[in-house]
C-alpha cells in the first residue's frame, strides 16, 4: 500500500516535471495592462503571453507568468489599455503613402491658401514633373465653390497639375495638364464622368469621376522605387497608429508585387488583404485563386467594384435628385454602363469564388448592387460569401432588410460621417440624411459592420474613426451631441467592428480580431483608456506601442514622442 502510494507520487512528479519541460517559454509577456480582448468568452484580462507570432495565454499576471522563461521579454503595461490591433477594412494604401509626401491641401481653408501651396510646391518640383495629391475640400472655403484652373495656372506654367478632391471623385487639372490630356471645350463628357465647364462651355479644370481618367491616363506611372517608397511610408504610418491590418481596395497588381517583395525581405509590418478592380476580374479568375488566398501577411481573392460616385462630388447615385441640384441624380460609374456589364463581371467573379467588395454610396447605387447580389444568389445558390458594400452611405429605408437577408457586410467609415455631416443635409435633405451612415440601424437589422477610413480620403488614425462612431460630433462643432445621435455606436461596438468585424469581412475572424490564445499577436497599447474616458477625448489618445505577430513595430518612446 505504502509503496504503491509512493510509486504514484513519484510518477505524478515525473509527469509534472515532464509537463513543465514540454511547455516552451513565451517570447513576449505583457503584464499589468488593462486588456479589452474583444473575446466575449473572456473580455477582460491583465496579461498576455506570446510565442512566435501567436498568443498563447491571456489572463491574470500570475497565470501568464507561468509562461515566463529566461529569454522571455517582459513589457510592463503600466495599467494602460491594450486592444487587438486595428484592422482598417478600406484603404488606398499606396495613394495614402504617396500622399504623405505630396502637397497637402485638405486643411487649406481658402482658395488663396490652396493656390499658395500649389505654387510653393511647383517652385520646388522639377519642370514637367507632375504635381499630384492634394485632398482639397472646397466646403472649407467661403464661398464653397469648386476651384478652377485660373487659380493656379500662372503659378504652374511648366508643371502639370492634377490635384484630387479629398473624396477621390474629382480632380482639378491646370491648363498644361488639360493640354497634355487633350481635353478641350469640344471633348464630350465620358460615360460616368463630367467635365465641369464655364458659361462659355470651356473646361474649368474640375473633372468628376471617369472624366479624371482622361488626365490620369497621361500621367506616367510611379516607378518601382517611388511605389516602394510610398508603401514603406504607409507601413510606418500604419504602425504608428496601431493599424495592424489593412484591406487595400483597388490596388494595382504592381502594388501587390511590392508587398510581396517586402514580405520576402521580412519588412511587411502591416497585414494586407488586397482587392483589385473588377475590371481586371478575368485575370484573377484565370489564376484560379479564391477569396482570402495567401498567408497571414498578404492575401488576395477579393474584387473591388464601383457602383457610383460620392456625395461630396454630387455623383453618388440617388432615386431622387439632390436637394440642392434638382436635375441631378448623380452618376452610375463607368463600370455600370450598362448595368449588365457589372452583372456579368460579378457573376464571373462569384463563380470563381472571389469576394465582391462594391463601392456604393447613393441609395439607388446601393439598391442596384443589392439587385445584382440577389440575382447571383438565385443563380449560384446560397453560401458563405461575405459580400460587402463599401461605404453603404445612404440607404433606402426598404433596403436594410434585404441587406441583412443577403448577409452583406457594411464596410463603413465613421470619420466621413462627422466630415460630411457638416453639409450632407443641405445636399440630400433631412429624411435621406436620417439613413446616412446608419450604423445603429444596420446593427438593429443584424448587419455586420467592418470599420475603416478609406485613407487617403480620410485620416488613417483609428482614434478619429472611434471618435466619429461614438460621438457623431461633426467637425464644424455644430452637433456636439451627435448628428443623428440615435445612430451612435458604443465604444465597445466600435472597437468590435474595427477588429473582429473587419477580420470577418476578410474571412480571418479565426486568425485575428481578438486577443485570444491561438490567434496572431497583433496588439496596440494606448496612452489612455478609450473605454473609460469622455468620448470627446478619444481623438487625442495616442498609440504607445504596436505589435504585429508579437513583433514590436512601433514604440512611441523610441519615436521620440
Ligand atoms: Zn475607397
Coordinates of C-alpha atoms and ligand atoms in Angstrom, one line a residue:
X1 CA 0.0 0.0 0.0
X2 CA 2.6 2.4 1.2
X3 CA 5.0 1.6 -1.6
X4 CA 2.3 1.9 -4.2
X5 CA 1.3 5.4 -3.0
X6 CA 5.0 6.4 -3.1
X7 CA 5.1 5.0 -6.6
X8 CA 2.1 7.0 -7.5
X9 CA 3.5 10.2 -6.1
X10 CA 6.8 9.5 -7.8
X11 CA 5.0 9.0 -11.1
X12 CA 3.0 12.2 -10.7
X13 CA 6.2 14.2 -10.0
X14 CA 7.8 12.8 -13.1
X15 CA 4.9 13.6 -15.3
X16 CA 4.6 17.2 -13.8
X17 CA 8.3 17.9 -14.5
X18 CA 7.9 16.4 -18.0
X19 CA 4.9 18.8 -18.5
X20 CA 6.9 21.7 -17.2
X21 CA 9.7 20.9 -19.6
X22 CA 7.4 20.4 -22.5
X23 CA 5.8 23.8 -22.1
X24 CA 8.0 26.2 -24.0
X25 CA 8.6 29.7 -22.6
X26 CA 6.9 32.7 -24.2
X27 CA 8.9 35.1 -26.3
X28 CA 6.9 38.1 -25.0
X29 CA 4.8 38.7 -22.0
X30 CA 2.9 42.0 -21.5
X31 CA 1.8 42.3 -17.8
X32 CA -0.1 44.9 -15.8
X33 CA -2.2 46.0 -18.8
X34 CA -5.9 46.7 -18.9
X35 CA -6.8 44.3 -21.7
X36 CA -10.1 44.5 -23.6
X37 CA -9.8 41.3 -25.6
X38 CA -12.9 41.6 -27.8
X39 CA -13.4 37.9 -27.0
X40 CA -16.8 37.7 -25.4
X41 CA -15.9 34.5 -23.6
X42 CA -13.1 36.3 -21.7
X43 CA -13.5 40.1 -22.2
X44 CA -11.0 41.5 -19.6
X45 CA -7.5 40.4 -18.7
X46 CA -4.3 41.9 -17.3
X47 CA -1.6 40.0 -19.1
X48 CA -0.9 38.2 -22.3
X49 CA 1.9 35.8 -23.4
X50 CA 3.1 35.4 -27.0
X51 CA 5.1 32.5 -28.5
X52 CA 6.4 33.1 -32.0
X53 CA 3.7 35.1 -33.8
X54 CA 0.8 33.7 -31.8
X55 CA -0.9 34.5 -28.5
X56 CA -0.6 31.5 -26.1
X57 CA -2.1 32.8 -22.9
X58 CA -4.4 35.5 -21.7
X59 CA -5.3 36.1 -18.1
X60 CA -4.0 37.4 -14.8
X61 CA -0.4 38.4 -14.3
X62 CA 0.0 35.2 -12.2
X63 CA -1.5 32.9 -14.9
X64 CA 0.6 34.4 -17.6
X65 CA 3.8 34.4 -15.5
X66 CA 3.7 30.6 -15.9
X67 CA 4.9 31.2 -19.4
X68 CA 7.9 33.2 -18.4
X69 CA 11.4 31.8 -19.2
X70 CA 14.9 33.1 -19.1
X71 CA 14.6 34.6 -22.6
X72 CA 11.1 36.0 -22.3
X73 CA 10.9 39.7 -23.0
X74 CA 8.6 41.2 -20.4
X75 CA 6.8 44.5 -21.0
X76 CA 5.1 46.4 -18.2
X77 CA 1.8 47.7 -19.5
X78 CA 1.7 50.2 -16.6
X79 CA -2.0 49.9 -16.3
X80 CA -2.6 51.2 -19.8
X81 CA -5.3 49.9 -22.2
X82 CA -4.3 47.1 -24.5
X83 CA -6.6 46.2 -27.5
X84 CA -6.3 44.0 -30.5
X85 CA -4.6 45.8 -33.4
X86 CA -7.0 47.8 -35.6
X87 CA -8.0 46.3 -39.0
X88 CA -8.8 49.1 -41.4
X89 CA -11.3 47.5 -43.8
X90 CA -10.9 50.0 -46.6
X91 CA -7.8 51.9 -47.5
X92 CA -5.9 53.0 -50.6
X93 CA -2.6 52.2 -49.1
X94 CA -0.2 53.3 -51.8
X95 CA -2.1 56.5 -52.5
X96 CA -2.0 57.1 -48.8
X97 CA 1.7 56.5 -48.6
X98 CA 2.4 58.7 -51.6
X99 CA 0.2 61.4 -50.1
X100 CA 2.4 61.6 -47.1
X101 CA 5.0 63.2 -49.5
X102 CA 2.6 65.1 -51.7
X103 CA 1.2 68.6 -51.4
X104 CA -1.3 68.7 -48.6
X105 CA -4.4 70.8 -49.4
X106 CA -7.0 69.3 -47.1
X107 CA -6.5 71.9 -44.4
X108 CA -6.3 74.8 -46.8
X109 CA -9.2 76.9 -45.7
X110 CA -9.3 79.4 -48.6
X111 CA -8.7 79.4 -52.3
X112 CA -5.7 81.7 -51.7
X113 CA -4.1 79.2 -49.4
X114 CA -4.9 76.4 -51.9
X115 CA -3.2 78.3 -54.7
X116 CA -0.3 79.4 -52.5
X117 CA 0.6 75.8 -51.5
X118 CA 0.4 74.6 -55.1
X119 CA 2.6 77.4 -56.3
X120 CA 5.1 76.8 -53.5
X121 CA 5.3 73.1 -54.4
X122 CA 5.5 73.8 -58.1
X123 CA 8.5 76.0 -57.5
X124 CA 10.3 73.0 -55.9
X125 CA 9.2 70.5 -58.5
X126 CA 11.4 69.7 -61.4
X127 CA 9.9 71.1 -64.7
X128 CA 7.3 68.8 -66.4
X129 CA 7.1 66.5 -63.3
X130 CA 3.5 66.1 -62.3
X131 CA 2.2 67.8 -59.2
X132 CA -0.3 65.3 -57.6
X133 CA -2.1 64.6 -54.4
X134 CA -3.9 67.3 -52.5
X135 CA -7.1 66.1 -50.9
X136 CA -8.6 69.5 -51.2
X137 CA -12.1 70.2 -49.8
X138 CA -13.9 73.2 -51.1
X139 CA -16.5 73.0 -48.4
X140 CA -13.8 74.5 -46.1
X141 CA -13.7 77.7 -48.2
X142 CA -16.1 80.7 -48.4
X143 CA -17.9 80.6 -50.7
X144 CA -17.7 76.8 -51.1
X145 CA -17.1 76.8 -54.8
X146 CA -15.1 74.4 -56.9
X147 CA -11.6 75.5 -57.7
X148 CA -10.7 76.4 -61.3
X149 CA -7.5 76.2 -63.3
X150 CA -7.3 80.0 -63.4
X151 CA -6.4 79.9 -59.6
X152 CA -3.2 78.1 -60.3
X153 CA -2.3 78.5 -64.0
X154 CA 0.0 81.5 -63.5
X155 CA 1.8 79.7 -60.7
X156 CA 2.3 76.4 -62.6
X157 CA 3.2 77.3 -66.2
X158 CA 5.6 74.4 -66.7
X159 CA 4.2 71.9 -64.1
X160 CA 1.2 69.8 -65.0
X161 CA -1.1 69.7 -62.0
X162 CA -3.8 67.1 -61.1
X163 CA -4.8 67.6 -57.5
X164 CA -7.6 65.5 -56.2
X165 CA -10.6 66.3 -54.1
X166 CA -10.3 64.5 -50.8
X167 CA -13.0 62.0 -51.7
X168 CA -11.1 60.9 -54.8
X169 CA -14.1 61.6 -57.1
X170 CA -12.9 64.9 -58.6
X171 CA -9.6 66.4 -59.6
X172 CA -8.5 69.9 -60.5
X173 CA -6.2 70.0 -63.6
X174 CA -4.3 73.1 -64.7
X175 CA -4.2 74.2 -68.3
X176 CA -1.0 72.4 -69.0
X177 CA -2.5 69.1 -67.7
X178 CA -5.6 69.6 -69.8
X179 CA -3.5 70.2 -72.8
X180 CA -1.4 67.1 -72.3
X181 CA -4.7 65.1 -71.9
X182 CA -6.2 66.7 -75.0
X183 CA -9.3 67.9 -73.0
X184 CA -10.9 70.9 -74.8
X185 CA -14.3 72.5 -75.0
X186 CA -15.1 70.0 -77.7
X187 CA -14.3 66.9 -75.6
X188 CA -17.6 65.2 -74.7
X189 CA -18.3 64.0 -71.1
X190 CA -17.2 60.4 -70.9
X191 CA -19.8 57.8 -69.5
X192 CA -19.7 58.1 -65.7
X193 CA -17.9 61.4 -65.8
X194 CA -18.4 65.1 -66.0
X195 CA -16.1 67.8 -67.4
X196 CA -17.1 70.8 -65.4
X197 CA -17.5 73.8 -67.8
X198 CA -17.8 77.6 -67.5
X199 CA -20.7 79.6 -69.0
X200 CA -18.9 79.5 -72.4
X201 CA -18.5 75.7 -72.3
X202 CA -14.8 75.8 -71.6
X203 CA -13.4 73.2 -69.1
X204 CA -12.8 74.8 -65.7
X205 CA -10.2 72.2 -64.9
X206 CA -12.5 70.3 -62.5
X207 CA -13.1 66.8 -63.7
X208 CA -15.5 64.4 -62.0
X209 CA -15.1 60.6 -61.7
X210 CA -14.5 59.0 -65.1
X211 CA -13.6 62.4 -66.6
X212 CA -10.5 62.5 -64.3
X213 CA -9.3 59.3 -66.1
X214 CA -8.7 61.5 -69.2
X215 CA -5.9 63.2 -67.3
X216 CA -4.8 60.2 -65.2
X217 CA -4.0 58.1 -68.3
X218 CA -1.4 60.6 -69.4
X219 CA 0.4 60.7 -66.1
X220 CA 3.5 58.5 -66.1
X221 CA 3.1 55.6 -63.7
X222 CA 5.1 55.6 -60.5
X223 CA 8.5 54.0 -60.9
X224 CA 9.2 50.8 -58.8
X225 CA 11.2 52.8 -56.3
X226 CA 8.6 55.5 -55.9
X227 CA 6.0 52.9 -55.3
X228 CA 8.1 51.0 -52.8
X229 CA 8.9 54.2 -51.0
X230 CA 5.1 55.0 -50.8
X231 CA 4.4 51.6 -49.3
X232 CA 7.2 51.9 -46.8
X233 CA 5.9 55.3 -45.7
X234 CA 2.4 53.8 -45.4
X235 CA 3.6 50.8 -43.4
X236 CA 5.4 53.1 -40.9
X237 CA 2.4 55.4 -40.7
X238 CA 0.0 52.4 -40.0
X239 CA 2.3 51.0 -37.3
X240 CA 2.5 54.4 -35.6
X241 CA -1.4 54.4 -35.4
X242 CA -1.9 50.9 -34.2
X243 CA -3.3 49.7 -37.5
X244 CA -2.0 46.1 -37.8
X245 CA -4.1 45.0 -40.8
X246 CA -5.4 46.9 -43.8
X247 CA -7.7 45.9 -46.7
X248 CA -6.4 47.6 -49.8
X249 CA -9.2 48.4 -52.2
X250 CA -8.3 48.6 -55.9
X251 CA -4.6 48.1 -55.7
X252 CA -2.7 47.6 -58.9
X253 CA -1.1 44.2 -59.4
X254 CA 2.2 46.2 -59.2
X255 CA 1.3 47.2 -55.7
X256 CA 0.8 43.6 -54.7
X257 CA 4.2 42.8 -56.2
X258 CA 5.8 45.4 -53.9
X259 CA 4.0 43.9 -50.9
X260 CA 5.4 40.5 -51.9
X261 CA 8.9 41.9 -52.2
X262 CA 8.7 43.5 -48.8
X263 CA 7.2 40.3 -47.4
X264 CA 10.2 38.3 -48.7
X265 CA 12.5 40.7 -47.0
X266 CA 10.7 40.5 -43.7
X267 CA 9.7 44.1 -44.0
X268 CA 5.9 43.9 -44.3
X269 CA 4.8 45.1 -40.9
X270 CA 1.1 45.5 -41.7
X271 CA -1.1 42.6 -42.8
X272 CA -2.7 43.2 -46.1
X273 CA -5.8 41.9 -47.9
X274 CA -5.8 43.2 -51.5
X275 CA -8.9 43.5 -53.6
X276 CA -8.0 44.6 -57.2
X277 CA -10.5 46.2 -59.5
X278 CA -13.3 44.2 -61.0
X279 CA -12.3 45.5 -64.4
X280 CA -9.4 43.0 -64.1
X281 CA -11.6 40.2 -62.8
X282 CA -10.7 37.8 -65.6
X283 CA -7.0 38.0 -64.6
X284 CA -7.9 36.8 -61.1
X285 CA -10.3 34.2 -62.4
X286 CA -7.5 32.8 -64.6
X287 CA -5.2 32.2 -61.7
X288 CA -7.9 30.1 -60.1
X289 CA -7.4 31.5 -56.6
X290 CA -10.4 32.1 -54.4
X291 CA -11.2 34.6 -51.6
X292 CA -8.7 35.2 -48.9
X293 CA -6.0 33.2 -50.6
X294 CA -2.5 33.7 -49.2
X295 CA -0.7 33.8 -45.9
X296 CA -1.1 35.8 -42.7
X297 CA 0.7 38.9 -44.1
X298 CA -0.7 39.0 -47.6
X299 CA -3.9 37.8 -49.1
X300 CA -5.8 38.3 -52.3
X301 CA -9.1 37.0 -53.7
X302 CA -11.4 40.0 -53.4
X303 CA -12.5 42.2 -56.2
X304 CA -13.4 45.9 -55.8
X305 CA -16.2 47.4 -57.9
X306 CA -17.6 50.9 -58.2
X307 CA -21.4 51.4 -58.4
X308 CA -21.4 55.2 -58.3
X309 CA -19.6 58.4 -57.3
X310 CA -19.5 60.3 -54.0
X311 CA -21.8 62.6 -52.1
X312 CA -19.4 65.5 -52.0
X313 CA -18.9 65.5 -55.7
X314 CA -22.7 65.1 -56.2
X315 CA -22.0 61.9 -58.2
X316 CA -23.5 59.4 -55.7
X317 CA -26.5 57.9 -57.5
X318 CA -29.9 58.6 -55.9
X319 CA -33.5 57.7 -56.6
X320 CA -34.4 61.3 -56.0
X321 CA -32.4 64.3 -57.3
X322 CA -30.1 66.2 -54.9
X323 CA -32.0 68.7 -52.8
X324 CA -29.6 71.5 -54.0
X325 CA -29.4 70.3 -57.6
X326 CA -32.9 69.5 -58.7
X327 CA -31.9 67.9 -62.1
X328 CA -29.0 65.9 -60.8
X329 CA -29.5 62.3 -59.5
X330 CA -25.8 61.6 -59.5
X331 CA -23.9 59.1 -61.7
X332 CA -23.6 55.4 -62.1
X333 CA -19.9 54.6 -62.5
X334 CA -18.5 53.6 -65.9
X335 CA -18.5 50.0 -64.7
X336 CA -22.3 50.2 -64.6
X337 CA -22.7 51.4 -68.2
X338 CA -24.6 49.2 -68.9
X339 CA -25.6 47.5 -65.6
X340 CA -25.4 44.2 -67.4
X341 CA -21.6 44.7 -67.7
X342 CA -21.3 44.8 -63.9
X343 CA -23.8 41.9 -63.5
X344 CA -21.7 39.7 -65.9
X345 CA -18.4 40.5 -64.2
X346 CA -19.8 39.9 -60.8
X347 CA -21.3 36.6 -61.9
X348 CA -17.9 35.5 -63.2
X349 CA -16.2 36.6 -60.0
X350 CA -18.7 34.7 -57.9
X351 CA -18.4 31.6 -60.0
X352 CA -14.7 31.7 -59.4
X353 CA -15.2 32.0 -55.6
X354 CA -13.9 35.6 -55.4
X355 CA -15.3 38.0 -52.8
X356 CA -17.2 41.1 -54.0
X357 CA -16.4 44.5 -52.4
X358 CA -18.5 47.1 -54.0
X359 CA -18.3 50.9 -53.5
X360 CA -21.9 52.1 -53.4
X361 CA -22.9 55.4 -51.8
X362 CA -26.3 56.7 -53.1
X363 CA -29.5 54.8 -52.2
X364 CA -30.1 53.9 -55.9
X365 CA -26.5 52.8 -56.3
X366 CA -26.7 50.6 -53.3
X367 CA -30.0 49.2 -54.4
X368 CA -28.7 48.4 -57.9
X369 CA -25.8 46.4 -56.3
X370 CA -28.2 44.5 -54.0
X371 CA -30.2 43.6 -57.1
X372 CA -27.2 42.0 -58.6
X373 CA -26.1 40.3 -55.4
X374 CA -29.7 38.9 -55.1
X375 CA -29.6 37.6 -58.6
X376 CA -26.2 35.9 -58.1
X377 CA -27.6 34.1 -55.0
X378 CA -30.6 33.0 -57.0
X379 CA -28.4 31.7 -59.9
X380 CA -25.4 30.2 -57.9
X381 CA -27.2 29.2 -54.7
X382 CA -26.6 30.4 -51.1
X383 CA -23.2 30.1 -49.5
X384 CA -20.9 32.0 -47.1
X385 CA -19.8 34.8 -49.5
X386 CA -19.4 37.8 -47.2
X387 CA -20.4 40.3 -49.9
X388 CA -19.5 43.8 -48.9
X389 CA -20.9 47.2 -49.8
X390 CA -18.1 49.7 -49.3
X391 CA -19.4 52.9 -47.6
X392 CA -23.1 51.9 -47.7
X393 CA -23.7 55.6 -47.0
X394 CA -27.3 56.5 -47.9
X395 CA -29.7 53.7 -47.5
X396 CA -33.2 53.4 -48.9
X397 CA -35.4 52.5 -46.0
X398 CA -36.7 49.4 -47.7
X399 CA -33.1 48.0 -48.4
X400 CA -32.0 47.4 -44.8
X401 CA -33.9 44.1 -44.6
X402 CA -32.6 42.9 -48.0
X403 CA -29.0 44.0 -46.9
X404 CA -29.4 41.7 -43.9
X405 CA -31.1 38.8 -45.7
X406 CA -28.2 38.7 -48.2
X407 CA -25.7 38.7 -45.3
X408 CA -24.0 41.8 -46.9
X409 CA -21.3 43.4 -44.7
X410 CA -21.5 47.2 -44.3
X411 CA -17.9 48.4 -44.7
X412 CA -18.2 51.9 -43.2
X413 CA -16.0 54.9 -42.4
X414 CA -17.3 56.8 -39.4
X415 CA -14.9 59.7 -39.8
X416 CA -16.7 60.6 -43.0
X417 CA -20.0 60.8 -41.1
X418 CA -18.6 63.6 -39.0
X419 CA -16.9 65.2 -42.0
X420 CA -19.9 65.0 -44.5
X421 CA -22.3 65.7 -41.7
X422 CA -21.3 69.3 -41.9
X423 CA -23.2 69.8 -45.2
X424 CA -24.9 66.5 -46.1
X425 CA -28.4 67.7 -45.1
X426 CA -28.2 70.6 -47.5
X427 CA -27.5 68.2 -50.3
X428 CA -29.9 65.4 -49.6
X429 CA -32.4 66.8 -47.1
X430 CA -33.4 65.6 -43.6
X431 CA -35.2 62.4 -44.5
X432 CA -32.4 60.9 -46.5
X433 CA -29.8 62.2 -44.0
X434 CA -31.6 60.2 -41.3
X435 CA -30.5 57.0 -43.1
X436 CA -26.9 58.2 -43.7
X437 CA -24.1 56.3 -42.1
X438 CA -26.9 54.5 -40.3
X439 CA -24.7 52.3 -38.1
X440 CA -27.3 51.6 -35.4
X441 CA -30.0 50.8 -37.9
X442 CA -27.6 48.3 -39.6
X443 CA -26.9 46.6 -36.2
X444 CA -30.6 46.5 -35.4
X445 CA -31.1 44.7 -38.6
X446 CA -28.4 42.2 -37.8
X447 CA -25.9 43.5 -40.4
X448 CA -22.2 43.0 -39.6
X449 CA -20.1 46.2 -39.7
X450 CA -16.5 46.5 -40.7
X451 CA -14.8 49.8 -39.8
X452 CA -12.2 51.7 -41.8
X453 CA -11.2 55.1 -43.1
X454 CA -10.9 55.0 -46.9
X455 CA -7.4 56.5 -46.3
X456 CA -6.3 58.7 -48.0
X457 CA -9.8 60.0 -48.3
X458 CA -9.8 60.3 -44.5
X459 CA -7.0 60.1 -42.0
X460 CA -5.8 56.6 -41.1
X461 CA -5.9 57.3 -37.4
X462 CA -8.3 54.8 -35.7
X463 CA -8.8 57.2 -32.8
X464 CA -10.6 59.6 -35.2
X465 CA -12.7 56.8 -36.5
X466 CA -13.7 55.7 -33.0
X467 CA -14.4 59.3 -32.0
X468 CA -16.6 59.7 -35.1
X469 CA -18.5 56.5 -34.5
X470 CA -19.1 57.1 -30.8
X471 CA -19.8 60.9 -30.8
X472 CA -21.1 61.6 -34.3
X473 CA -20.0 65.2 -33.5
X474 CA -19.4 66.9 -36.8
X475 CA -16.1 68.5 -37.5
X476 CA -17.6 72.0 -37.5
X477 CA -18.6 71.7 -33.9
X478 CA -22.2 72.3 -34.7
X479 CA -23.5 68.9 -33.4
X480 CA -21.8 68.4 -30.1
X481 CA -24.3 65.8 -29.0
X482 CA -24.1 64.0 -32.3
X483 CA -25.5 64.3 -35.8
X484 CA -28.4 61.9 -35.9
X485 CA -27.3 60.8 -32.4
X486 CA -29.6 57.7 -32.5
X487 CA -27.0 56.2 -34.9
X488 CA -24.1 56.4 -32.5
X489 CA -22.2 53.2 -31.6
X490 CA -20.9 52.5 -28.1
X491 CA -17.1 52.4 -27.8
X492 CA -17.3 48.6 -27.4
X493 CA -19.3 48.1 -30.5
X494 CA -17.0 50.4 -32.5
X495 CA -13.9 48.5 -31.3
X496 CA -15.5 45.2 -32.1
X497 CA -16.4 46.3 -35.6
X498 CA -12.9 47.7 -36.1
X499 CA -11.2 44.4 -35.1
X500 CA -13.5 41.3 -35.3
X501 CA -15.8 42.9 -37.7
X502 CA -13.1 43.8 -40.2
X503 CA -11.4 40.4 -39.7
X504 CA -14.8 38.8 -40.5
X505 CA -15.0 40.9 -43.6
X506 CA -11.8 39.3 -44.9
X507 CA -12.6 35.7 -43.7
X508 CA -10.0 36.0 -40.9
X509 CA -12.0 36.0 -37.7
X510 CA -10.4 32.8 -36.5
X511 CA -6.9 34.2 -37.1
X512 CA -7.2 37.8 -35.7
X513 CA -9.5 40.4 -34.4
X514 CA -9.4 39.5 -30.7
X515 CA -6.8 38.8 -28.0
X516 CA -7.4 35.1 -27.8
X517 CA -5.0 32.2 -27.4
X518 CA -4.1 30.7 -30.8
X519 CA -4.6 34.0 -32.7
X520 CA -2.0 36.2 -34.2
X521 CA -0.4 38.5 -31.7
X522 CA -1.5 41.9 -33.2
X523 CA -2.0 44.4 -30.4
X524 CA -1.9 48.0 -29.5
X525 CA -1.2 49.8 -26.2
X526 CA -2.8 53.2 -25.8
X527 CA -2.0 56.3 -23.8
X528 CA -5.5 56.5 -22.3
X529 CA -8.3 54.1 -21.7
X530 CA -10.7 54.6 -24.6
X531 CA -13.3 52.6 -22.8
X532 CA -13.4 54.8 -19.8
X533 CA -12.6 58.4 -20.9
X534 CA -15.0 61.1 -22.0
X535 CA -15.7 60.1 -25.7
X536 CA -14.8 63.7 -26.7
X537 CA -11.2 62.9 -25.7
X538 CA -10.8 59.7 -27.7
X539 CA -9.5 61.7 -30.7
X540 CA -6.5 62.8 -28.6
X541 CA -5.5 59.3 -27.5
X542 CA -2.0 58.2 -28.7
X543 CA -0.5 54.9 -29.5
X544 CA 2.3 53.9 -27.2
X545 CA 3.3 50.5 -28.7
X546 CA 2.1 48.4 -31.6
X547 CA 2.9 44.7 -32.1
X548 CA 2.3 42.7 -35.2
X549 CA 2.7 38.9 -34.8
X550 CA 4.4 39.6 -31.4
X551 CA 7.0 41.9 -33.1
X552 CA 7.2 45.4 -31.8
X553 CA 6.7 47.5 -35.0
X554 CA 6.1 50.9 -33.2
X555 CA 7.3 52.3 -29.9
X556 CA 6.4 55.9 -29.1
X557 CA 9.2 56.1 -26.6
X558 CA 11.7 55.3 -29.4
X559 CA 10.0 57.5 -31.9
X560 CA 10.7 60.4 -29.5
X561 CA 7.1 61.2 -28.7
Ligands
LIG1 ZN1 -12.1 53.9 -51.3

